[in-house]
Amino acid sequence: MDYIDLRSDTVTKPTPEMREAMAEAEVGDDVYRDDPTVNRLEELAAGMLGKEASLFVPSGTMGNLIALLVHCQRGNEAIVGDKSHIYLNEAGGMSALGGIQPWPLPNQKDGTLALDDILASIRTEDVHHPITRLICLENTQNICGGVPLTPEYMRQVGDLAHKNNLSLHIDGARIFNATVAQNVDVKELVAPADSIMFCLSKGLASPIGSMLVGTSKFIARARHIRKMLGGGMRQVGIVATAGIISLEKMTRRLADDHARARKLADGLKQVQGILIDEGLPYSNMVYLNLARDVKIDTKTITERMLKLGILLDPESASRFRLVTHYWIDDGAVEKTIRAFKTVLG
Ligand SMILES: Cc1ncc(COP(=O)(O)O)c(C=O)c1O
């Protein structure tokens, strides 16, 4: 059976065009900087984001970790959101491997960190204190509903960071979803940031890989740390070629995923027992809650939906996140709505 997989956009398999390009990719040893396809991808990513340089890394988690290790020394503090992927879902890498202390601030409903909270959390010069070095934002903010942070907010945080001698890193795993959702240019959105990580392997459908982007000096140091972490890859043009297709083509079709998330949310709103938060979806994610009178939990629903060919990943006993992506077409959206009606009916 061909399953409709709504668990995440990380489940996207490479497109037929990617598979063909992978078979024919020109490759070399990337640790020697000899892989022409990786070099082309890195130039393309830096150019698209309006920064000097970029680095191909195996995963978003490694990209974020490298950024933290470049910006911070052991004993430094990084300001992060309490609902951020860096804080919750990266296995504590910043503390375990970098000796960096996170200062988690509450993510507001709109995904932001309140500017006053950020200001208040910057450490004063005191022998007792760690030194604050970095602010990390996530755009789109996944747990807050896939909500995009605006260029104006990013500018405000960038100004605040730089006035206080801090750097700004963006976990932009889904930065192109953020630009499409707001109809803004990616260069404008990331201009205030000192470094950005974005993923090729989510809505952009590459099988593997993320990009870390920043100044040439930052990327030179990042390249060194990537090697230290075992992320120096060899003939990796074989996957970088898919990344080029992600950037040149897949970034242009994300609006389709957002439209399908909207269609899914609108359809599910009509299903008895399903509640969808006001405002959702903002991008390619639909978060839904079960009404109190629903007698079965998300685990049971997941098992029953699986029998109907639909893969779900419950967030809790009463909440799901459904994610649209390249492999979810209009038919899949309609089938999912029908299946929820059957299971909850
Ligand atoms: C917001 C965010 N940042 C970072 C990552 C990490 O990416 P990876 O799974 O490639 O390590 C994810 C993964 O889902 C994510 O959602």
Coordinates of C-alpha atoms and ligand atoms in Angstrom, one line a residue:
M1 CA 0.0 0.0 0.0
D2 CA 1.2 3.6 -0.7
Y3 CA 0.7 5.3 2.6
I4 CA -0.2 9.0 2.9
D5 CA 2.5 10.1 5.3
L6 CA 1.6 13.2 7.3
R7 CA 4.0 12.7 10.2
S8 CA 6.5 15.3 9.0
D9 CA 8.0 16.9 5.9
T10 CA 11.2 15.0 6.8
V11 CA 9.6 11.9 5.3
T12 CA 9.9 13.3 1.7
K13 CA 11.6 10.9 -0.6
P14 CA 13.7 12.4 -3.4
T15 CA 11.8 13.3 -6.6
P16 CA 12.4 11.3 -9.8
E17 CA 14.5 14.3 -11.1
M18 CA 16.7 14.2 -8.0
R19 CA 17.2 10.4 -8.4
E20 CA 18.3 11.0 -12.1
A21 CA 20.6 13.8 -11.1
M22 CA 22.1 11.7 -8.3
A23 CA 23.0 8.9 -10.8
E24 CA 24.9 11.4 -13.0
A25 CA 26.4 13.8 -10.4
E26 CA 29.9 15.0 -10.9
V27 CA 31.7 14.3 -7.7
G28 CA 35.1 14.7 -5.9
D29 CA 36.5 14.6 -2.4
D30 CA 34.7 17.4 -0.6
V31 CA 37.1 17.4 2.3
Y32 CA 39.7 18.5 -0.3
R33 CA 37.1 21.0 -1.6
D34 CA 37.3 19.0 -4.8
D35 CA 33.6 18.2 -5.3
P36 CA 32.3 20.6 -8.0
T37 CA 28.6 19.8 -7.2
V38 CA 29.0 20.6 -3.5
N39 CA 30.9 23.8 -4.4
R40 CA 28.1 24.8 -6.7
L41 CA 25.5 24.1 -4.0
E42 CA 27.4 26.1 -1.4
E43 CA 27.7 29.1 -3.8
L44 CA 24.1 28.9 -4.7
A45 CA 22.9 28.8 -1.1
A46 CA 25.1 31.7 0.0
G47 CA 23.9 33.8 -3.0
M48 CA 20.2 33.1 -2.5
L49 CA 20.5 34.1 1.2
G50 CA 22.6 37.2 0.4
K51 CA 25.5 36.0 2.6
E52 CA 29.2 35.5 1.8
A53 CA 29.5 31.7 2.2
S54 CA 27.8 28.5 3.1
L55 CA 28.6 24.9 4.2
F56 CA 26.8 21.7 3.3
V57 CA 26.2 19.7 6.5
P58 CA 24.6 16.2 7.1
S59 CA 21.7 17.4 9.2
G60 CA 20.0 20.4 10.7
T61 CA 21.0 19.3 14.1
M62 CA 24.7 19.3 13.2
G63 CA 24.3 22.7 11.4
N64 CA 22.8 24.3 14.6
L65 CA 25.4 22.7 16.8
I66 CA 28.3 23.9 14.6
A67 CA 26.8 27.4 14.7
L68 CA 26.6 27.3 18.5
L69 CA 30.2 26.1 18.7
V70 CA 31.5 28.8 16.4
H71 CA 29.6 31.6 18.2
C72 CA 30.2 30.5 21.8
Q73 CA 33.0 29.4 24.0
R74 CA 32.6 26.9 26.9
G75 CA 30.8 28.6 29.8
N76 CA 29.0 31.1 27.5
E77 CA 25.3 31.4 27.5
A78 CA 22.9 31.3 24.6
I79 CA 19.3 32.7 24.7
V80 CA 16.9 30.2 23.2
G81 CA 13.1 29.7 23.0
D82 CA 11.6 27.2 25.5
K83 CA 9.8 25.6 22.5
S84 CA 12.7 25.7 20.2
H85 CA 14.1 22.6 18.4
I86 CA 17.6 23.6 19.6
Y87 CA 16.5 23.5 23.2
L88 CA 14.1 20.6 23.1
N89 CA 15.1 18.2 20.4
E90 CA 18.8 18.3 19.7
A91 CA 19.8 15.9 22.5
G92 CA 21.4 18.7 24.6
G93 CA 24.3 19.0 22.2
M94 CA 25.1 22.6 23.0
S95 CA 25.7 21.7 26.7
A96 CA 27.1 18.2 26.2
L97 CA 29.5 19.0 23.4
G98 CA 30.0 22.8 23.7
G99 CA 29.7 23.5 27.4
I100 CA 27.2 26.2 26.4
Q101 CA 24.5 27.0 28.9
P102 CA 21.0 27.6 27.3
W103 CA 18.8 30.4 28.8
P104 CA 15.3 29.4 27.7
L105 CA 12.8 32.2 27.3
P106 CA 9.1 31.6 26.8
N107 CA 8.1 31.4 23.1
Q108 CA 5.1 33.6 22.7
K109 CA 2.0 32.3 20.8
D110 CA 3.3 33.9 17.6
G111 CA 6.6 32.1 17.9
T112 CA 8.6 35.2 19.0
L113 CA 10.7 35.8 22.1
A114 CA 9.5 39.0 23.8
L115 CA 12.1 41.7 23.2
D116 CA 11.8 42.8 26.9
D117 CA 12.5 39.2 28.0
I118 CA 15.6 39.0 25.7
L119 CA 16.9 42.3 27.1
A120 CA 16.3 41.2 30.7
S121 CA 18.1 37.9 30.2
I122 CA 21.4 39.4 28.9
R123 CA 23.9 39.0 31.7
T124 CA 25.6 41.9 33.3
E125 CA 29.3 42.1 33.8
D126 CA 29.7 40.1 37.1
V127 CA 32.3 37.5 38.1
H128 CA 29.4 35.2 39.1
H129 CA 27.7 35.2 35.7
P130 CA 28.2 33.3 32.5
I131 CA 28.8 35.6 29.5
T132 CA 25.8 35.9 27.1
R133 CA 27.0 35.4 23.5
L134 CA 24.2 34.4 21.3
I135 CA 20.4 34.7 20.6
C136 CA 18.8 31.8 18.7
L137 CA 15.5 32.2 16.9
E138 CA 13.5 29.5 14.9
N139 CA 11.7 30.5 11.7
T140 CA 9.2 29.0 11.0
Q141 CA 8.6 28.2 14.7
N142 CA 7.6 24.6 14.6
I143 CA 5.9 23.9 17.9
C144 CA 4.0 27.3 17.8
G145 CA 2.2 26.0 14.7
G146 CA 4.8 26.5 12.0
V147 CA 4.3 30.2 12.4
P148 CA 6.7 32.5 10.4
L149 CA 8.6 35.3 12.2
T150 CA 8.3 38.6 10.3
P151 CA 11.2 40.5 8.8
E152 CA 10.4 43.4 11.1
Y153 CA 10.7 41.2 14.2
M154 CA 14.0 39.7 12.9
R155 CA 15.3 43.2 12.4
Q156 CA 14.4 44.2 15.9
V157 CA 16.1 41.2 17.4
G158 CA 19.2 41.7 15.2
D159 CA 19.5 45.3 16.3
L160 CA 19.1 44.3 19.9
A161 CA 21.7 41.6 19.6
H162 CA 24.3 43.7 17.9
K163 CA 23.8 46.7 20.2
N164 CA 24.6 44.3 23.1
N165 CA 27.6 42.7 21.3
L166 CA 25.7 39.4 20.8
S167 CA 25.3 37.3 17.6
L168 CA 22.0 36.2 16.1
H169 CA 21.6 32.6 14.8
I170 CA 18.5 31.4 13.0
D171 CA 17.3 27.9 13.0
G172 CA 15.7 28.3 9.6
A173 CA 15.0 24.6 9.1
R174 CA 12.0 25.8 7.2
I175 CA 13.1 29.3 6.2
F176 CA 11.6 29.1 2.7
N177 CA 8.2 28.2 4.2
A178 CA 8.6 31.4 6.2
T179 CA 9.3 33.5 3.1
V180 CA 6.5 31.9 1.1
A181 CA 4.0 32.3 3.9
Q182 CA 4.8 36.0 4.1
N183 CA 5.6 36.7 0.5
V184 CA 9.0 38.2 1.4
D185 CA 12.5 37.7 0.0
V186 CA 14.7 35.3 1.9
K187 CA 17.6 37.8 1.7
E188 CA 15.5 40.4 3.6
L189 CA 14.3 37.9 6.2
V190 CA 17.8 36.7 7.1
A191 CA 19.6 40.0 6.7
P192 CA 19.8 40.7 10.4
A193 CA 21.2 37.2 11.2
D194 CA 24.9 36.4 11.7
S195 CA 24.3 32.8 10.8
I196 CA 21.4 30.7 9.4
M197 CA 20.9 27.0 9.2
F198 CA 18.3 25.7 6.8
C199 CA 17.3 22.2 5.8
L200 CA 17.2 20.7 2.2
S201 CA 15.7 17.5 3.6
K202 CA 12.3 18.7 4.7
G203 CA 9.8 20.5 2.5
L204 CA 12.6 20.9 -0.2
A205 CA 12.5 17.1 -0.6
S206 CA 16.3 16.3 -0.6
P207 CA 17.1 13.0 0.9
I208 CA 19.9 14.3 3.2
G209 CA 21.5 17.6 4.1
S210 CA 21.3 21.1 5.5
M211 CA 23.1 24.4 4.8
L212 CA 24.9 26.6 7.3
V213 CA 25.2 30.2 5.9
G214 CA 27.1 33.2 7.1
T215 CA 30.3 35.3 6.6
S216 CA 33.4 33.7 5.0
K217 CA 35.2 33.9 8.3
F218 CA 32.3 32.1 10.1
I219 CA 32.1 29.4 7.5
A220 CA 35.8 28.8 7.6
R221 CA 35.6 28.1 11.3
A222 CA 32.4 26.1 10.8
R223 CA 34.2 23.9 8.2
H224 CA 36.8 23.1 10.8
I225 CA 34.2 22.2 13.4
R226 CA 32.2 20.1 11.0
K227 CA 35.4 18.0 10.5
M228 CA 35.9 17.8 14.2
L229 CA 32.3 16.4 14.6
G230 CA 32.9 13.8 11.9
G231 CA 30.8 15.6 9.3
G232 CA 33.4 16.0 6.6
M233 CA 32.0 13.9 3.8
R234 CA 33.7 12.7 0.6
Q235 CA 32.0 12.2 -2.7
V236 CA 28.9 14.0 -1.3
G237 CA 28.1 15.7 -4.6
I238 CA 25.9 12.7 -5.1
V239 CA 23.4 14.2 -2.6
A240 CA 24.4 17.8 -3.0
T241 CA 23.0 17.6 -6.6
A242 CA 19.5 17.0 -5.1
G243 CA 20.1 20.0 -2.9
I244 CA 20.6 22.2 -6.0
I245 CA 17.2 21.0 -7.3
S246 CA 15.7 21.7 -3.9
L247 CA 16.9 25.3 -4.1
E248 CA 16.3 26.0 -7.8
K249 CA 12.9 24.2 -8.1
M250 CA 11.4 23.0 -4.8
T251 CA 11.5 26.4 -3.1
R252 CA 9.1 27.6 -5.8
R253 CA 6.4 25.0 -5.1
L254 CA 6.1 25.4 -1.3
A255 CA 2.9 27.5 -1.7
D256 CA 1.2 24.4 -2.9
D257 CA 2.0 22.7 0.5
H258 CA 0.6 25.7 2.3
A259 CA -2.6 25.7 0.2
R260 CA -3.1 22.0 0.9
A261 CA -2.5 22.5 4.7
R262 CA -5.3 25.2 4.5
K263 CA -7.6 22.8 2.6
L264 CA -6.8 20.1 5.2
A265 CA -7.5 22.4 8.1
D266 CA -10.7 23.7 6.5
G267 CA -11.9 20.1 5.9
L268 CA -11.0 18.8 9.3
K269 CA -12.8 21.8 11.0
Q270 CA -16.0 20.3 9.7
V271 CA -15.3 16.9 11.3
Q272 CA -17.1 16.3 14.6
G273 CA -14.6 16.1 17.5
I274 CA -11.7 18.0 15.9
L275 CA -10.7 21.5 17.0
I276 CA -8.2 23.6 15.2
D277 CA -6.4 26.5 16.8
E278 CA -7.4 30.0 15.6
G279 CA -5.1 31.2 12.8
L280 CA -3.8 27.8 11.8
P281 CA -2.3 26.8 9.4
Y282 CA 0.4 29.5 9.0
S283 CA 2.5 27.4 6.6
N284 CA 2.7 23.6 6.0
M285 CA 1.6 22.4 9.5
V286 CA -1.9 21.7 10.8
Y287 CA -2.1 21.2 14.6
L288 CA -5.4 19.7 15.7
N289 CA -6.9 18.9 19.1
L290 CA -9.5 16.3 20.0
A291 CA -12.6 17.7 21.6
R292 CA -13.3 16.6 25.2
D293 CA -16.2 14.4 24.3
V294 CA -14.1 12.3 21.9
K295 CA -13.9 8.9 23.6
I296 CA -10.7 7.6 21.9
D297 CA -7.2 8.9 22.2
T298 CA -4.7 9.8 19.5
K299 CA -2.9 6.5 19.8
T300 CA -6.1 4.6 18.9
I301 CA -6.9 7.0 16.1
T302 CA -3.3 6.6 14.8
E303 CA -3.8 2.8 14.7
R304 CA -7.2 3.1 12.9
M305 CA -5.9 5.7 10.4
L306 CA -3.0 3.4 9.6
K307 CA -5.4 0.7 8.6
L308 CA -6.9 3.3 6.2
G309 CA -3.5 4.0 4.7
I310 CA -2.6 7.2 6.6
L311 CA 0.4 7.6 8.8
L312 CA 0.1 10.0 11.8
D313 CA 2.4 10.9 14.6
P314 CA 0.5 12.0 17.8
E315 CA 1.9 15.0 19.7
S316 CA 0.1 13.9 22.9
A317 CA -3.0 12.0 23.9
S318 CA -5.3 14.7 22.4
R319 CA -3.2 16.5 19.8
F320 CA -1.8 15.8 16.4
R321 CA 0.5 17.6 14.0
L322 CA -0.1 17.0 10.3
V323 CA 2.5 18.2 7.8
T324 CA 1.9 18.7 4.1
H325 CA 4.8 18.2 1.6
Y326 CA 5.7 17.3 -1.9
W327 CA 4.2 13.8 -1.7
I328 CA 0.8 15.0 -0.4
D329 CA -1.5 15.9 -3.3
D330 CA -5.1 17.1 -3.3
G331 CA -6.4 13.5 -3.4
A332 CA -4.4 12.7 -0.2
V333 CA -5.9 15.7 1.5
E334 CA -9.4 14.6 0.6
K335 CA -8.8 11.0 1.6
T336 CA -7.4 12.1 5.0
I337 CA -10.4 14.2 5.8
R338 CA -12.7 11.3 4.9
A339 CA -10.7 8.9 7.0
F340 CA -10.9 11.2 10.1
K341 CA -14.7 11.3 9.5
T342 CA -14.8 7.5 9.5
V343 CA -12.6 7.0 12.5
L344 CA -14.3 9.7 14.6
G345 CA -17.8 9.1 13.3
Ligands
LIG1 C1 13.0 23.5 13.6 C2 13.9 22.4 13.3 N1 15.2 22.7 13.5 C3 16.2 21.7 13.3 C4 15.8 20.4 12.9 C5 16.9 19.4 12.8 O1 17.0 18.8 11.5 P1 17.6 17.4 11.3 O2 16.5 16.4 11.5 O3 18.1 17.4 9.9 O4 18.7 17.2 12.3 C6 14.4 20.1 12.8 C7 14.0 18.7 12.4 O5 12.9 18.4 12.3 C8 13.5 21.1 13.0 O6 12.2 20.9 12.9

